[in-house]
Coordinates of C-alpha atoms and ligand atoms in Angstrom, one line a residue:
M1 CA 11.7 -11.2 0.3
A2 CA 11.5 -11.0 3.8
M3 CA 8.1 -12.3 4.5
I4 CA 6.3 -11.2 8.1
E5 CA 4.8 -14.8 9.6
T6 CA 0.8 -14.0 10.3
E7 CA -2.4 -15.4 10.9
I8 CA -4.7 -14.8 8.4
K9 CA -8.4 -13.6 9.7
P10 CA -11.4 -13.9 8.2
T11 CA -11.6 -10.2 7.6
S12 CA -8.4 -10.5 5.8
Q13 CA -7.4 -8.4 2.6
K14 CA -5.6 -9.1 -0.3
I15 CA -3.3 -5.7 -0.6
G16 CA -1.0 -5.3 -3.6
F17 CA 0.9 -2.7 -3.7
V18 CA 3.0 0.2 -6.2
H19 CA 6.1 1.8 -5.0
L20 CA 7.3 4.5 -6.5
G21 CA 10.4 7.1 -5.6
C22 CA 13.3 7.3 -3.7
P23 CA 14.9 4.7 -1.0
K24 CA 13.3 6.8 1.8
N25 CA 9.7 6.1 0.3
L26 CA 10.7 2.7 0.0
V27 CA 10.9 2.7 4.0
D28 CA 7.2 3.9 4.0
T29 CA 6.3 1.4 2.0
E30 CA 7.6 -1.5 3.8
H31 CA 6.5 0.1 6.8
M32 CA 3.0 0.5 5.8
L33 CA 2.8 -3.2 4.1
G34 CA 4.1 -4.3 7.7
L35 CA 1.7 -2.6 9.8
L36 CA -1.5 -4.4 7.3
N37 CA 0.2 -7.4 6.9
Q38 CA 0.6 -7.9 11.1
A39 CA -3.5 -6.8 11.0
G40 CA -3.9 -9.8 9.2
H41 CA -4.1 -9.3 5.6
R42 CA -2.2 -10.7 2.7
I43 CA 0.4 -9.2 1.0
V44 CA 0.2 -9.9 -2.6
G45 CA 3.0 -9.9 -5.4
D46 CA 0.5 -9.3 -8.3
D47 CA -1.9 -7.1 -9.0
S48 CA -4.6 -9.2 -10.5
E49 CA -5.3 -11.3 -6.8
A50 CA -5.6 -8.0 -4.8
D51 CA -8.3 -6.6 -3.6
V52 CA -7.0 -3.4 -2.8
M53 CA -4.1 -1.5 -4.1
L54 CA -1.8 0.4 -2.0
V55 CA 0.1 3.2 -4.2
N56 CA 2.6 5.0 -2.4
T57 CA 3.5 8.0 -4.5
C58 CA 6.5 10.3 -5.6
S59 CA 5.8 14.1 -6.0
F60 CA 9.7 15.0 -6.4
I61 CA 10.0 16.4 -9.6
D62 CA 7.2 16.6 -13.0
Q63 CA 8.3 13.5 -14.3
S64 CA 7.8 12.0 -10.8
Q65 CA 4.1 13.0 -10.3
Q66 CA 3.4 11.8 -14.0
E67 CA 4.6 8.7 -13.2
S68 CA 2.3 8.2 -10.0
V69 CA -0.6 9.6 -12.1
R70 CA 0.3 6.7 -14.5
H71 CA -0.1 4.3 -12.5
L72 CA -3.0 5.4 -11.1
V73 CA -4.9 5.7 -14.1
H74 CA -4.1 2.3 -15.5
L75 CA -5.3 0.8 -11.9
A76 CA -8.9 3.0 -12.0
E77 CA -8.9 1.3 -15.6
A78 CA -8.8 -2.2 -14.4
G79 CA -11.5 -1.2 -11.6
K80 CA -8.7 -1.6 -8.2
K81 CA -9.8 0.0 -5.0
I82 CA -7.4 2.4 -4.1
I83 CA -5.4 3.8 -1.4
V84 CA -3.2 6.8 -2.7
T85 CA -0.2 7.6 0.4
G86 CA 2.8 9.7 0.3
C87 CA 3.6 13.0 -1.1
L88 CA 1.0 13.0 -4.0
A89 CA -1.6 12.4 -1.6
Q90 CA -0.2 15.0 0.7
K91 CA -0.4 17.2 -2.2
Y92 CA -3.3 16.6 -3.8
Q93 CA -5.7 15.4 -1.8
D94 CA -9.0 16.7 -3.1
E95 CA -7.8 16.8 -6.7
L96 CA -7.3 12.8 -6.6
L97 CA -10.5 12.1 -5.0
N98 CA -12.4 14.0 -8.1
L99 CA -10.3 12.6 -10.4
I100 CA -9.8 9.2 -9.7
P101 CA -12.9 7.5 -8.0
E102 CA -11.4 4.3 -7.3
A103 CA -9.2 5.9 -4.8
M104 CA -11.1 5.3 -1.6
A105 CA -8.4 7.0 0.3
V106 CA -5.7 9.0 0.4
V107 CA -2.6 9.2 3.3
G108 CA -0.7 11.9 4.0
T109 CA 3.0 11.6 4.3
G110 CA 2.2 12.4 8.3
D111 CA -0.2 9.8 8.5
M112 CA 1.0 6.3 7.6
G113 CA 1.4 4.7 11.0
N114 CA -2.8 4.8 10.7
I115 CA -2.6 2.5 7.0
V116 CA -4.7 0.1 9.0
D117 CA -7.2 2.1 10.4
V118 CA -7.8 3.4 7.4
L119 CA -8.4 0.1 5.4
D120 CA -10.7 -0.7 7.6
R121 CA -13.1 2.3 7.8
V122 CA -12.6 1.9 3.4
N123 CA -13.9 -1.9 4.2
R124 CA -16.7 -0.4 5.9
G125 CA -17.2 1.8 3.0
E126 CA -15.9 5.2 3.9
R127 CA -13.9 7.3 1.7
V128 CA -11.3 8.4 3.8
I129 CA -8.7 11.8 3.8
S130 CA -5.9 11.1 6.4
I131 CA -4.0 14.1 5.9
T132 CA -2.2 16.0 9.1
Q133 CA -0.8 19.6 7.5
D134 CA 2.2 19.6 9.4
P135 CA 3.3 16.5 9.6
D136 CA 5.5 15.4 12.4
Y137 CA 5.3 11.4 12.4
I138 CA 8.6 9.5 12.1
L139 CA 8.9 5.8 12.3
E140 CA 11.0 5.0 15.5
D141 CA 9.9 1.5 15.4
D142 CA 11.4 -0.7 12.1
S143 CA 10.4 -4.3 13.7
K144 CA 7.1 -4.3 11.8
R145 CA 8.2 -3.2 8.4
L146 CA 7.8 -6.1 5.5
N147 CA 11.1 -5.9 3.3
I148 CA 10.4 -6.1 -0.1
T149 CA 14.0 -5.0 -1.3
V150 CA 17.0 -7.2 -1.7
G151 CA 18.1 -9.2 1.3
S152 CA 21.8 -7.9 0.5
Y153 CA 21.3 -4.3 2.0
V154 CA 18.5 -2.4 3.8
Y155 CA 17.4 1.5 4.1
L156 CA 16.9 2.3 7.6
K157 CA 15.3 6.2 7.7
I158 CA 17.3 7.9 10.6
A159 CA 15.4 11.3 10.0
E160 CA 12.2 12.6 8.2
G161 CA 11.2 16.4 6.8
C162 CA 13.8 18.9 6.1
D163 CA 14.5 22.5 8.0
Y164 CA 16.1 23.5 4.2
R165 CA 14.2 25.3 1.8
C166 CA 16.1 24.6 -1.3
S167 CA 13.6 27.0 -4.0
F168 CA 13.5 24.2 -6.4
C169 CA 12.1 21.7 -3.8
I170 CA 9.1 20.9 -2.2
I171 CA 9.7 18.1 0.1
P172 CA 9.9 20.2 2.6
S173 CA 5.8 22.0 2.3
M174 CA 4.8 17.6 2.0
R175 CA 7.4 16.1 4.7
G176 CA 7.4 18.9 7.1
D177 CA 10.7 20.4 9.2
F178 CA 13.4 17.9 10.3
R179 CA 13.3 15.4 13.0
S180 CA 15.6 12.8 13.6
R181 CA 14.8 9.3 15.2
G182 CA 15.7 7.9 18.2
F183 CA 19.6 6.8 18.4
E184 CA 19.0 3.7 20.5
S185 CA 16.3 2.7 18.0
I186 CA 18.5 3.1 15.0
V187 CA 21.5 0.8 16.8
E188 CA 18.7 -1.8 17.7
D189 CA 17.2 -2.0 14.0
A190 CA 20.5 -2.2 12.4
K191 CA 21.5 -5.0 15.0
R192 CA 18.3 -6.7 14.3
Y193 CA 19.0 -6.7 10.6
T194 CA 22.6 -7.9 11.0
E195 CA 21.4 -10.9 13.7
K196 CA 19.1 -11.7 10.3
G197 CA 22.0 -11.5 8.2
V198 CA 21.5 -8.5 6.1
P199 CA 25.1 -7.1 5.5
E200 CA 24.8 -3.3 4.1
I201 CA 23.1 -0.9 6.3
I202 CA 21.6 2.1 4.3
L203 CA 21.2 5.2 6.7
V204 CA 18.1 7.5 4.9
G205 CA 16.3 10.7 5.0
Q206 CA 15.9 14.1 3.5
D207 CA 19.1 15.6 5.3
T208 CA 21.3 12.5 7.3
T209 CA 23.9 14.9 8.0
S210 CA 21.5 17.3 10.1
Y211 CA 21.1 13.9 12.2
G212 CA 20.4 14.2 16.0
K213 CA 20.7 18.3 16.0
E214 CA 17.7 18.0 18.3
S215 CA 19.4 16.0 21.0
G216 CA 23.0 17.2 20.9
K217 CA 23.9 13.5 19.1
N218 CA 25.1 13.6 15.4
L219 CA 25.6 11.7 12.6
A220 CA 29.7 10.7 13.3
Q221 CA 28.8 9.5 16.9
L222 CA 25.4 6.9 15.5
L223 CA 28.3 5.2 12.8
R224 CA 30.6 4.8 15.3
A225 CA 28.0 3.2 17.3
L226 CA 26.8 1.4 14.4
N227 CA 30.2 0.2 13.5
E228 CA 30.6 -1.6 16.8
I229 CA 27.7 -4.2 16.4
D230 CA 29.0 -7.2 16.1
G231 CA 28.9 -8.8 12.5
I232 CA 27.7 -5.7 10.5
G233 CA 29.0 -6.3 7.0
R234 CA 28.6 -2.4 5.6
I235 CA 27.5 1.2 7.1
R236 CA 26.7 3.6 4.0
F237 CA 24.5 7.0 4.4
L238 CA 22.8 9.0 1.6
Y239 CA 22.0 12.4 1.0
A240 CA 24.5 14.7 3.0
Y241 CA 23.6 18.3 2.9
P242 CA 27.3 20.2 1.7
N243 CA 28.2 22.4 4.9
L244 CA 27.6 20.0 6.9
V245 CA 30.1 17.8 6.0
T246 CA 32.4 17.9 9.3
D247 CA 35.6 16.9 9.6
E248 CA 34.6 15.0 12.5
L249 CA 32.4 13.2 10.4
L250 CA 35.0 12.8 7.5
D251 CA 37.3 11.4 10.4
T252 CA 34.9 8.9 11.4
I253 CA 34.1 7.6 8.1
A254 CA 38.2 7.0 7.6
E255 CA 38.3 5.5 11.2
C256 CA 35.2 3.5 11.3
D257 CA 36.2 0.1 9.5
K258 CA 32.5 -0.9 8.4
V259 CA 31.6 2.5 6.9
V260 CA 31.8 2.5 3.3
K261 CA 34.6 4.9 2.3
Y262 CA 31.6 7.0 0.0
L263 CA 30.0 10.2 0.3
D264 CA 27.2 11.4 -1.3
C265 CA 26.7 14.5 -1.7
P266 CA 24.6 16.5 -4.1
L267 CA 26.2 19.7 -4.6
Q268 CA 22.9 20.9 -7.2
H269 CA 25.0 23.3 -8.9
M270 CA 28.6 24.8 -9.0
H271 CA 28.0 28.4 -9.6
P272 CA 27.9 30.9 -6.6
E273 CA 24.7 33.1 -8.8
V274 CA 23.1 29.7 -9.3
L275 CA 23.3 28.5 -6.0
R276 CA 22.3 31.6 -4.4
R277 CA 19.0 31.6 -6.4
M278 CA 18.7 27.7 -5.6
R279 CA 18.9 28.9 -1.9
R280 CA 22.1 26.4 -1.6
P281 CA 25.0 26.9 0.4
V282 CA 28.1 28.5 -1.8
M283 CA 31.0 27.2 -1.6
D284 CA 34.3 26.1 -3.3
H285 CA 33.7 22.9 -4.6
V286 CA 36.7 21.7 -5.6
A287 CA 38.3 22.9 -2.4
F288 CA 35.4 20.5 -0.8
A289 CA 36.6 17.6 -2.6
E290 CA 40.1 17.8 -2.0
R291 CA 39.2 18.3 1.6
V292 CA 37.0 15.2 1.1
R293 CA 39.9 13.2 -0.2
S294 CA 42.6 14.6 2.2
H295 CA 40.6 13.5 5.2
V296 CA 39.5 9.7 4.0
P297 CA 41.7 8.1 1.8
N298 CA 40.7 6.2 -1.0
V299 CA 37.2 7.9 -0.9
K300 CA 34.8 8.1 -3.8
I301 CA 32.5 11.0 -3.8
R302 CA 28.8 11.1 -5.5
T303 CA 27.4 14.3 -6.3
G304 CA 23.9 15.3 -7.8
L305 CA 23.5 18.4 -10.4
I306 CA 20.5 20.2 -11.7
V307 CA 21.4 22.0 -14.9
G308 CA 19.2 24.6 -16.7
F309 CA 18.0 26.2 -13.3
P310 CA 15.7 29.6 -14.2
G311 CA 18.9 32.2 -15.0
E312 CA 21.8 29.7 -15.6
T313 CA 23.5 31.6 -18.5
E314 CA 25.9 29.6 -20.5
E315 CA 29.1 31.5 -18.4
H316 CA 27.5 30.0 -15.5
F317 CA 27.3 26.5 -17.6
E318 CA 31.0 26.5 -18.0
F319 CA 31.5 27.0 -14.9
L320 CA 29.6 24.1 -14.0
M321 CA 32.0 22.0 -16.3
E322 CA 34.7 23.5 -15.6
T323 CA 34.5 22.9 -11.8
V324 CA 33.6 19.5 -12.4
Q325 CA 36.5 18.7 -14.9
Q326 CA 38.5 20.3 -11.5
A327 CA 36.6 18.2 -9.1
R328 CA 36.7 15.0 -11.1
F329 CA 33.7 13.6 -8.7
D330 CA 33.5 10.1 -9.0
R331 CA 30.0 9.8 -10.0
L332 CA 27.5 12.1 -11.3
G333 CA 24.0 12.2 -11.8
V334 CA 22.4 15.3 -13.9
F335 CA 18.8 16.6 -13.4
E336 CA 17.1 18.5 -16.1
Y337 CA 15.4 21.1 -14.6
S338 CA 11.8 21.2 -14.6
D339 CA 9.1 23.7 -12.7
V340 CA 7.7 22.4 -10.1
E341 CA 4.1 23.1 -8.4
G342 CA 4.4 24.8 -5.4
A343 CA 8.0 25.2 -5.7
H344 CA 9.5 28.8 -5.3
S345 CA 12.0 28.3 -8.4
K346 CA 8.3 28.1 -10.4
G347 CA 8.3 31.6 -9.9
L348 CA 11.5 32.9 -11.1
D349 CA 12.8 34.6 -14.2
G350 CA 15.1 33.5 -17.1
K351 CA 13.7 30.3 -18.0
V352 CA 15.8 27.8 -19.9
A353 CA 14.1 26.4 -22.9
K354 CA 13.8 22.5 -22.9
A355 CA 16.3 21.8 -25.7
E356 CA 19.0 23.6 -24.6
I357 CA 18.2 21.9 -20.9
K358 CA 19.1 18.7 -22.6
R359 CA 21.9 19.9 -24.5
R360 CA 23.6 21.0 -21.2
R361 CA 22.8 17.9 -19.3
N362 CA 24.2 15.8 -22.4
E363 CA 27.5 17.8 -22.2
V364 CA 28.0 17.4 -18.5
M365 CA 27.0 13.4 -18.9
A366 CA 29.5 13.1 -21.9
L367 CA 32.4 15.1 -20.0
Q368 CA 31.7 12.6 -16.9
Q369 CA 31.9 9.7 -18.7
G370 CA 35.2 10.4 -19.5
I371 CA 36.3 11.1 -16.0
A372 CA 34.1 8.1 -15.0
L373 CA 36.1 5.4 -17.7
A374 CA 39.5 6.9 -16.8
Q375 CA 38.3 6.3 -12.8
N376 CA 37.5 2.7 -13.0
K377 CA 40.5 1.7 -15.4
L378 CA 42.7 2.2 -12.1
L379 CA 40.9 -0.4 -10.7
L380 CA 42.2 -2.7 -13.6
G381 CA 43.8 -5.6 -12.4
Q382 CA 43.1 -5.1 -8.8
T383 CA 41.2 -7.6 -6.6
L384 CA 38.0 -5.4 -4.4
E385 CA 35.9 -6.6 -2.0
V386 CA 32.2 -6.7 -3.4
L387 CA 28.7 -7.5 -1.7
V388 CA 27.3 -9.8 -3.8
D389 CA 23.8 -8.7 -4.6
T390 CA 22.5 -11.4 -6.8
A391 CA 23.9 -14.9 -8.0
D392 CA 22.6 -17.3 -10.7
P393 CA 24.0 -21.0 -9.8
D394 CA 23.6 -22.6 -13.2
K395 CA 25.4 -19.7 -15.3
N396 CA 27.6 -19.5 -12.4
T397 CA 27.5 -15.8 -12.3
F398 CA 26.9 -13.0 -9.8
I399 CA 26.0 -9.1 -9.3
G400 CA 27.8 -7.1 -7.1
R401 CA 29.0 -3.8 -5.5
T402 CA 32.1 -2.3 -4.6
E403 CA 32.1 -0.3 -1.4
W404 CA 32.4 2.3 -3.4
D405 CA 29.0 1.8 -5.1
A406 CA 25.3 2.2 -3.5
P407 CA 22.3 0.0 -4.4
E408 CA 20.7 1.3 -8.2
I409 CA 22.8 4.3 -8.5
D410 CA 26.5 3.1 -8.6
N411 CA 28.8 1.0 -10.9
L412 CA 28.0 -2.9 -10.6
V413 CA 30.5 -5.4 -10.9
Y414 CA 29.5 -8.5 -13.2
G415 CA 31.6 -11.1 -12.3
K416 CA 32.5 -14.9 -12.7
G417 CA 32.2 -17.5 -9.6
A418 CA 30.0 -19.9 -7.3
V419 CA 29.1 -17.5 -4.7
I420 CA 26.1 -16.6 -2.6
P421 CA 24.1 -13.6 -2.4
G422 CA 24.7 -11.1 1.0
E423 CA 28.7 -12.8 0.5
I424 CA 31.4 -9.9 0.2
V425 CA 34.3 -11.9 -1.5
P426 CA 37.6 -10.6 -3.2
V427 CA 36.7 -10.1 -6.9
F428 CA 39.7 -9.9 -9.8
I429 CA 38.9 -6.4 -12.3
R430 CA 39.4 -8.1 -15.7
D431 CA 37.8 -5.3 -17.8
V432 CA 36.1 -1.7 -17.2
T433 CA 33.0 0.4 -18.6
P434 CA 32.2 4.3 -17.6
Y435 CA 29.7 2.8 -15.1
D436 CA 30.1 -1.5 -14.4
L437 CA 33.0 -3.7 -13.8
K438 CA 33.9 -6.9 -15.0
G439 CA 36.1 -9.9 -13.2
E440 CA 36.3 -13.1 -11.5
A441 CA 35.6 -14.3 -7.8
V442 CA 38.8 -14.9 -6.2
L443 CA 38.0 -17.9 -4.2
A444 CA 40.2 -20.2 -2.1
Ligands
SF4_1 S1 17.9 19.9 1.4 FE1 17.0 21.4 -0.2 S2 16.6 19.6 -1.9 FE2 17.2 18.2 0.0 S3 15.4 17.9 0.5 FE3 15.6 19.6 1.8 S4 15.0 21.1 0.7 FE4 14.7 19.5 -0.4

């Protein structure tokens, strides 16, 4: 964990934190902790020591909202003063303040830059609501961020908000319309992390492929600029929007040696009628996968699907299964549809029973498991470059990832050998499962 050195002031508070949600939210958590730390407050890992708990919530789907509320209730029962930030705060500010007397402040998605001021006001006894209705804030300066992620990769947020209006998603109503971070500030931050020895830079945003649309720049140009940074190990971007995956972008992935040959592109469904109801682009996904593979040799494609969307018939589902079978996505996650308050899809007819949704998810996952195992078997006997995330020198073991694997969602490589976290080492693959590889470091 990288800590920012600061002088501890007499008014300093001990701040505990709970981080919920995706990597984009993690960047926000780290940013707020960095601001608080620089203002002289101390960030503590043990909640029992904390004077105030910062809870950065997620509201993406029902389960994330429930998980956020569970954490809040647990901390309230422990008698902690709480500052609630993020999506749930943006959406339910009044309800949270009414329900949880220990919640001293709610801070919306566009107000995280005010966190130090909010804490000062809480300390003066105020109950604070800091919510901008149409958030337009974007973090431009990453240098004050306090990284709580492991040292082998860092997420860099390159854009905020989203201009699409997928019918199941309320992110635009919580995060605002799309806006990009400045080109140079991203490159500078990537340089800074590279100089600190972080080998993998992961670009995130609700929609990374719209990057730069306000300024005439684009993601391909950004990737090329990052690829020029001396010493950078790997560059990855997540969350591509399907019809913005241009030939220029694919050729850039193919041509830039530091950009991983990996495309994360959530497609959500395969059937045109369901996609229309989702307000998503209708396209031929088998042809899409072929186009990606023809531009980027040796690429691996990750996608995400939602099953049980309102109106999804057995025929739609069978179509989805056939397409998955034909496109043979290398990595695939499946969400079970659930209504989210405020989402357009909540009002759609043709709701699918929960048990049926579960059955459909299990079927896709079983199909994908076979595809994933077959793909991994092709790697047996190969020597792959693996970035070491963690190592246990006593046991001479390590855990790492190939370039085709993003942290926390994709395959892991379980290896043997004396290696150091952050190193990229050749690993001979001896054994595979659908979701993991096992091997030995080939050390000189
Ligand atoms: S692209 Fe769709 S799913 Fe993704 S954040 Fe925007 S509205 Fe939500």
